[in-house]
mmCIF file of C-alpha atoms in Angstrom:
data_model
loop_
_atom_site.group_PDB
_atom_site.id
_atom_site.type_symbol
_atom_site.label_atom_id
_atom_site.label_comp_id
_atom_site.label_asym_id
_atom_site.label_seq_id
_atom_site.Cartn_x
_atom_site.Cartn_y
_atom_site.Cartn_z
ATOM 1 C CA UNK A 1 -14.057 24.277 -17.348
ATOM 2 C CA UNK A 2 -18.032 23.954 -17.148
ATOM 3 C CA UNK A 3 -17.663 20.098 -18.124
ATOM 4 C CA UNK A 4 -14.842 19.495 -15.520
ATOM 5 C CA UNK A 5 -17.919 21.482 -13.063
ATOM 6 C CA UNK A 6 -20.523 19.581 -14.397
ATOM 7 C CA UNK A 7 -18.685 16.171 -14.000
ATOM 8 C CA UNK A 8 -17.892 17.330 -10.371
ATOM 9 C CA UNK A 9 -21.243 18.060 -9.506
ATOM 10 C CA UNK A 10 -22.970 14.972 -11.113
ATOM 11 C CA UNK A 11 -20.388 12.434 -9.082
ATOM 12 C CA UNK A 12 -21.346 14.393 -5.788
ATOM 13 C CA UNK A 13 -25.356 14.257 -6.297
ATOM 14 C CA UNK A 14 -24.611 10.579 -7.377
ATOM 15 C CA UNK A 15 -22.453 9.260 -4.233
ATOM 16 C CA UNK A 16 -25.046 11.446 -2.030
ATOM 17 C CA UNK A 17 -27.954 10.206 -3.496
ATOM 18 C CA UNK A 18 -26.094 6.518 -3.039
ATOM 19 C CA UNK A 19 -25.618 7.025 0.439
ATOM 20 C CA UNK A 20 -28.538 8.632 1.729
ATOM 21 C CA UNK A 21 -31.037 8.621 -0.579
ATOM 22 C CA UNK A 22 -31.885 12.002 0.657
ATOM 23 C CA UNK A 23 -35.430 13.790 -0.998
ATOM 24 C CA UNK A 24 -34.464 17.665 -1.690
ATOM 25 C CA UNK A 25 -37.189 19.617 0.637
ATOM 26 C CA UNK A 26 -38.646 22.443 -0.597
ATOM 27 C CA UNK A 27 -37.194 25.621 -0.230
ATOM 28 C CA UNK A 28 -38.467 28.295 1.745
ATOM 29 C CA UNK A 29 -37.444 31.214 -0.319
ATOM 30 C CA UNK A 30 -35.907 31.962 -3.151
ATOM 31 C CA UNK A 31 -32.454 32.060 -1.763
ATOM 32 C CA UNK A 32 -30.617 28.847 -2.526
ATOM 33 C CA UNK A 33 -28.641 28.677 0.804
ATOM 34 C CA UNK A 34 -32.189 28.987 2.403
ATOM 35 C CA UNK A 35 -33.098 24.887 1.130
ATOM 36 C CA UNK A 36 -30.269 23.544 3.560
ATOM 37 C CA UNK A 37 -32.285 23.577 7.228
ATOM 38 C CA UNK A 38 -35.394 21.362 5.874
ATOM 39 C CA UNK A 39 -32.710 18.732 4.285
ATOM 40 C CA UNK A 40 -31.890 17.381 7.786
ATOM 41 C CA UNK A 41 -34.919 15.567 8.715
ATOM 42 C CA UNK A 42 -34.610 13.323 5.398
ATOM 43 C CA UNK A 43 -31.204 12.743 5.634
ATOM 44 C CA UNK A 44 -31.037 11.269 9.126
ATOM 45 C CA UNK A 45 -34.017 8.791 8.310
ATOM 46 C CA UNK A 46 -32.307 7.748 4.963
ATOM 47 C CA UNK A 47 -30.822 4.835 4.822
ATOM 48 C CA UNK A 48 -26.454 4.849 4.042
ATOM 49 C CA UNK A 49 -24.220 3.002 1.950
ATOM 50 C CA UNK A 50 -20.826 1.379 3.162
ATOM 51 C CA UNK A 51 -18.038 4.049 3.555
ATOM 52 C CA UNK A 52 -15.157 1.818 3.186
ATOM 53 C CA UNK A 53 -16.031 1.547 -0.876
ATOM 54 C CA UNK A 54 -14.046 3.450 -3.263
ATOM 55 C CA UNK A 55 -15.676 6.184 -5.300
ATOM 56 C CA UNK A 56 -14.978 7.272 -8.595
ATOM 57 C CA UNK A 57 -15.801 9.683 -11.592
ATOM 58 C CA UNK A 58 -14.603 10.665 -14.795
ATOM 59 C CA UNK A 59 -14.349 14.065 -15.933
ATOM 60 C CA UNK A 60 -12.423 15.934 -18.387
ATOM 61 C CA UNK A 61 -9.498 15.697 -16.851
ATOM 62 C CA UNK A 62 -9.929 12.532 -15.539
ATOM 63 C CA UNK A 63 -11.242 9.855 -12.969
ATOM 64 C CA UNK A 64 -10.971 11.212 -9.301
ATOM 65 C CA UNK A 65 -10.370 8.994 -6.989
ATOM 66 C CA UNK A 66 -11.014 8.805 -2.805
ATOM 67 C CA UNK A 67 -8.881 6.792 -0.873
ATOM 68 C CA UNK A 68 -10.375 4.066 1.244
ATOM 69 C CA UNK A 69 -9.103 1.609 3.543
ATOM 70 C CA UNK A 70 -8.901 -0.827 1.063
ATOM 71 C CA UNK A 71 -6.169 0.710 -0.634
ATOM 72 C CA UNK A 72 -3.930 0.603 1.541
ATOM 73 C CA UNK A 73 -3.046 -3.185 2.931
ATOM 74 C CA UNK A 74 1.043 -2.658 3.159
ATOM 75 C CA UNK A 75 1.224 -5.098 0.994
ATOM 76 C CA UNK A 76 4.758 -3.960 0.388
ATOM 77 C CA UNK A 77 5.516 -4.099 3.534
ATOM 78 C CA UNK A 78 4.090 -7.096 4.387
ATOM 79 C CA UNK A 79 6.203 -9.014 1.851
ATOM 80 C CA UNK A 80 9.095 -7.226 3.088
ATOM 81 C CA UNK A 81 8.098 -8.423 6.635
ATOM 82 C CA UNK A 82 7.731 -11.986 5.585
ATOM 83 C CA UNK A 83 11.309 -11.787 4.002
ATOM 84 C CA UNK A 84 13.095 -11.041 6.651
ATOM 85 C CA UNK A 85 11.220 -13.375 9.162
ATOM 86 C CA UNK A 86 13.452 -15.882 8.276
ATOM 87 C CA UNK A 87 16.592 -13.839 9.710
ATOM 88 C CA UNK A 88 15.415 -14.594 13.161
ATOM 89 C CA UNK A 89 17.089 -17.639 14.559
ATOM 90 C CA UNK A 90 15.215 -20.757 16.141
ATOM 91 C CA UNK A 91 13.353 -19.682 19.107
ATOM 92 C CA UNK A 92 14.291 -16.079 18.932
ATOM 93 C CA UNK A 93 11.131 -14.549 20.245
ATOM 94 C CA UNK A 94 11.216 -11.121 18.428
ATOM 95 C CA UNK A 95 9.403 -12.835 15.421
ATOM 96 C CA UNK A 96 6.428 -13.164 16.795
ATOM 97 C CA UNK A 97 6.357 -10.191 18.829
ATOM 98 C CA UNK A 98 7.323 -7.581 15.175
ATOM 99 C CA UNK A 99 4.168 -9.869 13.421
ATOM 100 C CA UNK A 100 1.650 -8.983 16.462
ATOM 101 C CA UNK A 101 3.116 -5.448 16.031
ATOM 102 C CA UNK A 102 2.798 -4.957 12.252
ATOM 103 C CA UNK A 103 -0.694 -6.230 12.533
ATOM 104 C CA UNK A 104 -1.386 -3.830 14.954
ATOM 105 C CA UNK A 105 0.154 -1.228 12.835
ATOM 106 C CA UNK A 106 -2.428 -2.188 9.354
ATOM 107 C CA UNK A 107 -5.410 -2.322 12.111
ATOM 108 C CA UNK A 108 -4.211 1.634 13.591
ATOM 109 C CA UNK A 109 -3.522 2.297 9.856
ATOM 110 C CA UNK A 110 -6.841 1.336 8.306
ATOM 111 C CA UNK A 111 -9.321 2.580 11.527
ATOM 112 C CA UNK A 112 -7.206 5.985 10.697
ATOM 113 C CA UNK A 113 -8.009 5.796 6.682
ATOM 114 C CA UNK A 114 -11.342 4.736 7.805
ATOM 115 C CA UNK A 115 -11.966 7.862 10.489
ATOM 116 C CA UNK A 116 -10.678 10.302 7.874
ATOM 117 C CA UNK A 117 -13.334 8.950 5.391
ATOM 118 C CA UNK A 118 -16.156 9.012 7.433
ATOM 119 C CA UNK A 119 -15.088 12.888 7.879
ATOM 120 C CA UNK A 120 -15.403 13.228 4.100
ATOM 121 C CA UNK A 121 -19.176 11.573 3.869
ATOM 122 C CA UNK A 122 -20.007 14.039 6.225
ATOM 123 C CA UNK A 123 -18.485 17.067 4.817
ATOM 124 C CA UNK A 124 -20.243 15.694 1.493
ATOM 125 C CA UNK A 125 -23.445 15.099 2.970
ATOM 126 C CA UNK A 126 -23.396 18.970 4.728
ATOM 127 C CA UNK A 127 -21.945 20.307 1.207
ATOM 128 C CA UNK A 128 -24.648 18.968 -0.966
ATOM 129 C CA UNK A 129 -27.809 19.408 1.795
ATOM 130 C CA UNK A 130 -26.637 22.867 1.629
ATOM 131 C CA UNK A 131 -26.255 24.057 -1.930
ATOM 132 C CA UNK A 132 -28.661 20.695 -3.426
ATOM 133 C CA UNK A 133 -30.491 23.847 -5.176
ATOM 134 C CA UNK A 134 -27.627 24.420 -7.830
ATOM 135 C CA UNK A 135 -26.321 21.663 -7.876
ATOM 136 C CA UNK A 136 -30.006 20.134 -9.815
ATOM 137 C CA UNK A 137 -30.761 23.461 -10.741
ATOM 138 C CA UNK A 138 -33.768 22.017 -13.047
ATOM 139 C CA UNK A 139 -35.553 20.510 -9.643
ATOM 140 C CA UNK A 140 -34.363 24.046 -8.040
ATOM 141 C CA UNK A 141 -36.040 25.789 -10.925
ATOM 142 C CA UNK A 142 -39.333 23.572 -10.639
ATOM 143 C CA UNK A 143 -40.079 24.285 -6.529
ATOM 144 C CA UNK A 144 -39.067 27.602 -7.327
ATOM 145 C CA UNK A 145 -41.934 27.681 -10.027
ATOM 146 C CA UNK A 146 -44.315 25.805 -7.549
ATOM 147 C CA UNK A 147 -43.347 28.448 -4.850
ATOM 148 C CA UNK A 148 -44.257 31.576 -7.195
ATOM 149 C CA UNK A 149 -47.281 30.018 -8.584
ATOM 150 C CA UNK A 150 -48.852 29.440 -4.742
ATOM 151 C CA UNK A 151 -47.875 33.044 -4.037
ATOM 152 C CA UNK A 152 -49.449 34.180 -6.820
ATOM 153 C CA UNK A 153 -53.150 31.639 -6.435
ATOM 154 C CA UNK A 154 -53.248 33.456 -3.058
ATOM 155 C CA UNK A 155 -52.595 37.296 -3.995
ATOM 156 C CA UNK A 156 -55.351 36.366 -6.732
ATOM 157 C CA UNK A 157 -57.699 35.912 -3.755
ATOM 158 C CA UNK A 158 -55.929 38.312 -1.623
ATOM 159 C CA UNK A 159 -54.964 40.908 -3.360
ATOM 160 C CA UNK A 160 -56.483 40.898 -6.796
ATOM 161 C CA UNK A 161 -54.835 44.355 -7.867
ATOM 162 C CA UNK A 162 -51.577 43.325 -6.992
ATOM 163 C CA UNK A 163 -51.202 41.075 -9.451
ATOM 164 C CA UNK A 164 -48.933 42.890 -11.933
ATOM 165 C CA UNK A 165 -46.921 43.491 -9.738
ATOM 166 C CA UNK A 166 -45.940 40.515 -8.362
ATOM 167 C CA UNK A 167 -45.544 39.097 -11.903
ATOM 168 C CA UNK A 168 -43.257 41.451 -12.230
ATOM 169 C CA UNK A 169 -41.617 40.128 -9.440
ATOM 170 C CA UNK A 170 -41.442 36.800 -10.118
ATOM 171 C CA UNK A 171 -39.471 37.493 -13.535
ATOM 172 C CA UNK A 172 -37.008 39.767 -11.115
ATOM 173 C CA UNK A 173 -36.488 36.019 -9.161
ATOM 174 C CA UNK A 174 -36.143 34.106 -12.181
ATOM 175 C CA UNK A 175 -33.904 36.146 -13.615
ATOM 176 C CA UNK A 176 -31.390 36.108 -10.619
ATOM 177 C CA UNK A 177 -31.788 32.850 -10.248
ATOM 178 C CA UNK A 178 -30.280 32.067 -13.695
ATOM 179 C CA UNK A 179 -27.589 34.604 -13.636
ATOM 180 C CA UNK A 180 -26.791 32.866 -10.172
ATOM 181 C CA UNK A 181 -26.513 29.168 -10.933
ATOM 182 C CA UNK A 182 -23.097 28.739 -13.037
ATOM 183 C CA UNK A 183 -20.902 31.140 -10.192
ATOM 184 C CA UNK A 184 -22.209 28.851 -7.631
ATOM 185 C CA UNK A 185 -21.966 25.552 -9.503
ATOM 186 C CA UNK A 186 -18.329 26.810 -9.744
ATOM 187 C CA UNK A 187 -17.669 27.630 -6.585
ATOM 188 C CA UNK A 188 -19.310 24.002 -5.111
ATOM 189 C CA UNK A 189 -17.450 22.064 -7.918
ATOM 190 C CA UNK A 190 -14.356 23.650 -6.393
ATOM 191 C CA UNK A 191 -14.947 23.082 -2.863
ATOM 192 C CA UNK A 192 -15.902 19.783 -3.342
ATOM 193 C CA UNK A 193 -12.576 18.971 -5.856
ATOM 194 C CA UNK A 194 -10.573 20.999 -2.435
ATOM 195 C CA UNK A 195 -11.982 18.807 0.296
ATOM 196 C CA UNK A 196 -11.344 15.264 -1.880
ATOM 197 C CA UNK A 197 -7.888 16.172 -2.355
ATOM 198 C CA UNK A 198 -7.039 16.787 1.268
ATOM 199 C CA UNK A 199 -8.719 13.533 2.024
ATOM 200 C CA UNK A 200 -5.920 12.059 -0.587
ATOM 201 C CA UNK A 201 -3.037 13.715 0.749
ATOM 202 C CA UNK A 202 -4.386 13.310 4.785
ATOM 203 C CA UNK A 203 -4.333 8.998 3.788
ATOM 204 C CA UNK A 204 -0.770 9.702 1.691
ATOM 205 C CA UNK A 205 0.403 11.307 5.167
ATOM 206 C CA UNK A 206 -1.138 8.091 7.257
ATOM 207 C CA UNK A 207 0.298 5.561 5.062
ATOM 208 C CA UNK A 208 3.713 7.382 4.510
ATOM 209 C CA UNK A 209 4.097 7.256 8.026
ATOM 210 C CA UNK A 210 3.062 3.748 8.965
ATOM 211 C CA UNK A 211 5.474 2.568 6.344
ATOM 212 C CA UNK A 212 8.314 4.183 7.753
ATOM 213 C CA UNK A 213 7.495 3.140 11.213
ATOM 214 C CA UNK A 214 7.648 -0.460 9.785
ATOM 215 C CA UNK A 215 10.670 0.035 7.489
ATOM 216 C CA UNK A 216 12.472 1.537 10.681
ATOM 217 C CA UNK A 217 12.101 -1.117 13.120
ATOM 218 C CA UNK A 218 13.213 -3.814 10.630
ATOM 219 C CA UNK A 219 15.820 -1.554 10.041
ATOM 220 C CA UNK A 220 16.138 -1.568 13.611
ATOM 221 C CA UNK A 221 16.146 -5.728 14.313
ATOM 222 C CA UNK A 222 18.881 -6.501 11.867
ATOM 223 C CA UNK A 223 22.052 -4.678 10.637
ATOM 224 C CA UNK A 224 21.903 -3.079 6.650
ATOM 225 C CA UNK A 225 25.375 -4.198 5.499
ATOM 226 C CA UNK A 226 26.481 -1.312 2.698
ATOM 227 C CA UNK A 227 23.440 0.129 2.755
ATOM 228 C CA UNK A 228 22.334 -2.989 0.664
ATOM 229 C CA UNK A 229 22.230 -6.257 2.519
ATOM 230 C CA UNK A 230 20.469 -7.002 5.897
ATOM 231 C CA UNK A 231 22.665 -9.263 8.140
ATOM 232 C CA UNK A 232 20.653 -11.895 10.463
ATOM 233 C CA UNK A 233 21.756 -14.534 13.033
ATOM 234 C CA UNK A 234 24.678 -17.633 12.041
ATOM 235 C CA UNK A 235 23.634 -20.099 9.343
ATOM 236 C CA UNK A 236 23.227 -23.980 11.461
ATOM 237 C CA UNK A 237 27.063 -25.578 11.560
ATOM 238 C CA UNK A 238 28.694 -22.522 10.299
ATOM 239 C CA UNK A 239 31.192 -20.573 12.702
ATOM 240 C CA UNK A 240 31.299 -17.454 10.341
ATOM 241 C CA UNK A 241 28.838 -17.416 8.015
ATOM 242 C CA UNK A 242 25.852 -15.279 8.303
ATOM 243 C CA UNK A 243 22.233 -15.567 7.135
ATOM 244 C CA UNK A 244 21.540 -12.261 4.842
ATOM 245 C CA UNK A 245 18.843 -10.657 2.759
ATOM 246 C CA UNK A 246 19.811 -8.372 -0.600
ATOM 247 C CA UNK A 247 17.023 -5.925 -0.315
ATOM 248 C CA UNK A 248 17.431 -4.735 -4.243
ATOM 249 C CA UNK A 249 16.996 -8.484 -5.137
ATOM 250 C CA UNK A 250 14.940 -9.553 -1.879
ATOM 251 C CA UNK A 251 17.091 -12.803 -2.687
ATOM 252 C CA UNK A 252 18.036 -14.860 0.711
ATOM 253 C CA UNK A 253 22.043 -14.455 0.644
ATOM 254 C CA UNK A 254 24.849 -16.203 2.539
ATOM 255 C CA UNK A 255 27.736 -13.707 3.789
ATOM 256 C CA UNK A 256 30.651 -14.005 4.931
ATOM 257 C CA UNK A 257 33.582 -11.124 5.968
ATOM 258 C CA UNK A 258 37.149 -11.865 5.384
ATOM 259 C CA UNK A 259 40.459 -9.040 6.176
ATOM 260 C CA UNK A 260 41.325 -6.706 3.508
ATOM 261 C CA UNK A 261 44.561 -8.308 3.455
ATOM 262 C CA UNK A 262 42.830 -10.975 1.052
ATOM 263 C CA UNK A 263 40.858 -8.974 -0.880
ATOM 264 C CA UNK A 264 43.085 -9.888 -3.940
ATOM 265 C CA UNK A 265 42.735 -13.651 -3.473
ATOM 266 C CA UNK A 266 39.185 -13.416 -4.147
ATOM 267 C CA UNK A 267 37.081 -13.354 -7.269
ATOM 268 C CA UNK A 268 33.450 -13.326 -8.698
ATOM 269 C CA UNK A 269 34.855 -15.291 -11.675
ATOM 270 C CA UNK A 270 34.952 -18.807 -10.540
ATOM 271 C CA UNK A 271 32.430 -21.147 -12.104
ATOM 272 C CA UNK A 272 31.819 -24.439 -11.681
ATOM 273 C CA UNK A 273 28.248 -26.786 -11.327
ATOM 274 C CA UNK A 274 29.780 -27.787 -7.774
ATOM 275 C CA UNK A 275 30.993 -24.638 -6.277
ATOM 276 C CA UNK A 276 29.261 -22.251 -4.103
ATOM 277 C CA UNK A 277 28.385 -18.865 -6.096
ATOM 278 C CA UNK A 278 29.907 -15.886 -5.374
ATOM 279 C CA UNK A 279 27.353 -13.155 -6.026
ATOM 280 C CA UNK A 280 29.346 -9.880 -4.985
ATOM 281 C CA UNK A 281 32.160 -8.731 -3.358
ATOM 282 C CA UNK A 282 32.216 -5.450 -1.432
ATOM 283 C CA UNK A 283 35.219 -4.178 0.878
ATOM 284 C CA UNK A 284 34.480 -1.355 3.578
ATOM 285 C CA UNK A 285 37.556 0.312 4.223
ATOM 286 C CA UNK A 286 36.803 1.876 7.258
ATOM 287 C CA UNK A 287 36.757 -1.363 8.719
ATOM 288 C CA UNK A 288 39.542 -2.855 6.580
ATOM 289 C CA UNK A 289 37.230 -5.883 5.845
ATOM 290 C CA UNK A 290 36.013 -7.309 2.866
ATOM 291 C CA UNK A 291 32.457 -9.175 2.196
ATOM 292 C CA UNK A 292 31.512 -12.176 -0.209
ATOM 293 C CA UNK A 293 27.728 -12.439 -0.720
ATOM 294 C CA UNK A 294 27.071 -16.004 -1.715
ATOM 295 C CA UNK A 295 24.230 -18.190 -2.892
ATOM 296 C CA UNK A 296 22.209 -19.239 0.528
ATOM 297 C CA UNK A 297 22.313 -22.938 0.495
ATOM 298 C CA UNK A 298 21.847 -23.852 4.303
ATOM 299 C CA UNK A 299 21.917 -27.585 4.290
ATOM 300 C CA UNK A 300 25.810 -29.550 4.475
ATOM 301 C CA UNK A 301 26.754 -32.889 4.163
ATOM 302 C CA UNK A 302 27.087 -33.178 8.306
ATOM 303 C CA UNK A 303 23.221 -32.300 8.844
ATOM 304 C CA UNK A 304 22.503 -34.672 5.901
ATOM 305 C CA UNK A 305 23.986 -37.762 7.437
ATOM 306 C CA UNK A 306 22.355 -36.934 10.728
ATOM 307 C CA UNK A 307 19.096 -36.119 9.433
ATOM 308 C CA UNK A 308 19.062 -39.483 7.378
ATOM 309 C CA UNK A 309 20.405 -41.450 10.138
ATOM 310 C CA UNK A 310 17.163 -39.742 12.353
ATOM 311 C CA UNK A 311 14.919 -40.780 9.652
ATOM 312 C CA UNK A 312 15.787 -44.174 9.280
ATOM 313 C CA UNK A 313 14.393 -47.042 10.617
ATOM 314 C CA UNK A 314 17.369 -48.348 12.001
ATOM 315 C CA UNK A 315 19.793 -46.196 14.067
ATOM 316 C CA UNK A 316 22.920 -47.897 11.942
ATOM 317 C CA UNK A 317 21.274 -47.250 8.432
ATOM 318 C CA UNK A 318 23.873 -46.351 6.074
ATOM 319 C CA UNK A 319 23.312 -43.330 3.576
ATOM 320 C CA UNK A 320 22.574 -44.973 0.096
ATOM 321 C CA UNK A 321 25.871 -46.032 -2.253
ATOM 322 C CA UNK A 322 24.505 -43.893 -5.206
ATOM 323 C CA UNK A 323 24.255 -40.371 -2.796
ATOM 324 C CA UNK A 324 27.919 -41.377 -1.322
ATOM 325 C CA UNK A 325 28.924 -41.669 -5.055
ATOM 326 C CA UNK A 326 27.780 -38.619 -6.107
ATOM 327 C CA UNK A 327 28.749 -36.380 -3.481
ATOM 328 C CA UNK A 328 32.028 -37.952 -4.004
ATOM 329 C CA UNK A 329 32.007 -37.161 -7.545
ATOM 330 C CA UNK A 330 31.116 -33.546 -6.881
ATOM 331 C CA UNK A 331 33.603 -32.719 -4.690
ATOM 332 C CA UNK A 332 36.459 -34.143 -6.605
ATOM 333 C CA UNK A 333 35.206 -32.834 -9.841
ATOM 334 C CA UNK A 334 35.280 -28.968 -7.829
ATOM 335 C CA UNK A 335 38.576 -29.639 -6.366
ATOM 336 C CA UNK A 336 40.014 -30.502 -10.290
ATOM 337 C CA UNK A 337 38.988 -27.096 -11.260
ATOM 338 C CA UNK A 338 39.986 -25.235 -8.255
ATOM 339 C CA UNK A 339 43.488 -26.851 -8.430
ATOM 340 C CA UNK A 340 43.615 -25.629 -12.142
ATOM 341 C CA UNK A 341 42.748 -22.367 -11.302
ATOM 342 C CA UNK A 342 45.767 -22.281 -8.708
ATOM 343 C CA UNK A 343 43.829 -22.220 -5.921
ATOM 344 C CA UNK A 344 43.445 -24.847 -2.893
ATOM 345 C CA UNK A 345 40.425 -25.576 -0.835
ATOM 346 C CA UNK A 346 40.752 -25.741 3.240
ATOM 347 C CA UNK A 347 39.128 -27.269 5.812
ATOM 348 C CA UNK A 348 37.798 -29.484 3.473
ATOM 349 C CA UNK A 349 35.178 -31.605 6.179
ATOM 350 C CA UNK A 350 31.161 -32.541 5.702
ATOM 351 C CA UNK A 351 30.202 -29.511 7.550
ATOM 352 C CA UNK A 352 31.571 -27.103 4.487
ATOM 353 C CA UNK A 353 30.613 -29.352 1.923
ATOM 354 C CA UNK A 354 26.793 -27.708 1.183
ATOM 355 C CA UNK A 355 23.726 -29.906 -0.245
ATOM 356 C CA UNK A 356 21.067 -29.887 -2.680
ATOM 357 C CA UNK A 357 19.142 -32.501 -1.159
ATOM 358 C CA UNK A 358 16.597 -32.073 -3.899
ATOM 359 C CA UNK A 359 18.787 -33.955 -6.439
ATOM 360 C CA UNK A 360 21.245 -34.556 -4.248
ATOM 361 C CA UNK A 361 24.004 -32.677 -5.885
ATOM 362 C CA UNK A 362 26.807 -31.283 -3.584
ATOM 363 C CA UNK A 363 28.362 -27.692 -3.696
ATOM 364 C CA UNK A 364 32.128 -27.535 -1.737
ATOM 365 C CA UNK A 365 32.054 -23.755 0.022
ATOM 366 C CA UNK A 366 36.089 -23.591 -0.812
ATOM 367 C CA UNK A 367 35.282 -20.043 -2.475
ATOM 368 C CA UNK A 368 34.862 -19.113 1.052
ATOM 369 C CA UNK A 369 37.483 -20.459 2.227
#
């Protein structure tokens, strides 16, 4: 529509004249494209506004928008990146190789977004020093005037009998000036609308495939466990229990993989303040193996001891009466209500008896068991 045009145009004379507050020279002839050869000489002395900001206008049919580096920090990604960091054991030098390489990755990304952007300024820049004439045809219209009026001051000297004619002239210009302007306001308005929204779909293409690049080498660094949960290295004092991360929830988990065979022994549905949650259970037949996805808790009452005994000014210092009564009290109050649900805890030890150090409540991992 002419205001969709008109909005179009407006936004490009405004982020040109931004960036290099260029003077429109005067043109030649009458011929709009003939303006674009005496732009040059203004534009490179002009001074230029930062690329990297993001431009925006509002037409009819809405704001249009240019893609800049700045809008695309993988922030997603990052997060992700930061989530599974913790997957890595102690020491495992892979961590802080995959951080040097997804920095590396948002550096390439952005000096890509950035390089495509400076291709657009200059495609603007070339598209408006070329057709500047109709796209302010009022300033066209004036040097236009100031062009005919010379001619005419000098066939007035020159040529004094000509005059009619070239008058007549003149009006011939005019008119084909005006009947010119909205077909080639259209035509820029739609070249410029084309060349934004390959820009767009260019930094779409960049970022899509950065982000899969990233996506895949995580992928790559730690097992996806039913296409759900990412598997890491063994949780500290634990001979099968695994570090995990549910990538619906990004939740740290705790898994664990038992045989089918006792598949029907286990449940979701035991609840108690002092016993390990079971979030999910999923079997994989293929494997005949079934997995419980648990709460991560990653501290037991065997690292407790030892890390109070470290912390302590005395090598003999004995853990406090009221944290020996209460992990006491947890435990027995957990095995109460697994023995009335029929069921009986094993390898019962400090090691599988999990802490909240915080307030120093204990959790017995007998639903593992």
């Amino acid at each position: 529509t002419d205001e969709h045009v008109e909005g179009l145009l407006v936004e490009l004379k405004i982020s040109h004249d931004t960036q290099n507050a260029t003077v429109p020279p005067s043109p030649s002839g009458t011929d709009a494209s003939s303006s674009s050869s005496s732009s040059s000489s203004t534009a490179d002395d002009a001074p230029s506004s930062s690329s990297s900001n993001t431009t925006t206008t509002t037409t009819s049919n809405g704001p249009l928008h240019i893609t800049t580096p700045a809008d695309v920090p993988l922030a997603n990604e990052e997060r992700l990146l930061q989530l599974c960091l913790p997957l890595f054991g102690e020491g495992d030098d892979r961590k802080e190789k995959l951080v040097t390489w997804f920095g590396q990755m948002r550096v390439s990304l952005q000096s890509q977004i950035a390089s495509s952007h400076m291709q657009l300024v200059g495609e603007r820049t070339n598209l408006y020093d070329q057709r500047w004439i109709v796209i302010e045809p009022d300033l066209g219209m004036q040097q236009l005037e100031k062009t005919i009026e010379g001619r005419l001051d000098d066939l007035r000297e020159q040529h004094r009998r000509e005059l009619a004619e070239l008058e007549e002239r003149a009006n011939r210009e005019r008119l084909m000036f005006r009947e010119r302007v909205p077909s080639e306001r259209k035509k820029v308005a739609a070249t410029y609308k084309d060349l934004i929204e390959r820009h767009n779909a260019q930094a779409k293409e960049i970022h899509h495939s950065v982000s899969s690049s990233v996506r895949g080498v995580l992928a790559s660094s730690f097992p996806i466990l039913l296409n759900r949960y990412q598997v890491g290295g063994l949780l500290p004092n634990a001979s099968s229990v695994f570090r995990g991360l549910d990538l619906q929830t990004s939740n740290q988990v705790a898994v664990k993989a038992f045989p089918g065979a006792v598949a029907s022994s286990l449940s979701t549905s035991l609840s108690h303040p002092h016993l390990v949650k079971v979030l999910d259970l999923r079997s994989e037949e293929e494997k005949d193996a079934i997995y419980v996805i648990m709460e991560m808790m990653d501290k037991n009452l065997l690292s407790y001891s030892h890390l109070w005994t470290s912390s302590s000014s005395s090598s003999t210092a004995d853990i406090p009466t009221s944290t020996i009564r209460s992990v006491i009290t947890s435990v027995v109050s957990c095995l109460q209500y697994l023995h009335g649900q029929s069921l009986v805890a094993r390898e019962l030890r400090p090691s599988t008896i999990l802490m909240k150090t915080n307030n120093m409540q204990s959790s017995s991992s007998s639903s593992s068991s």
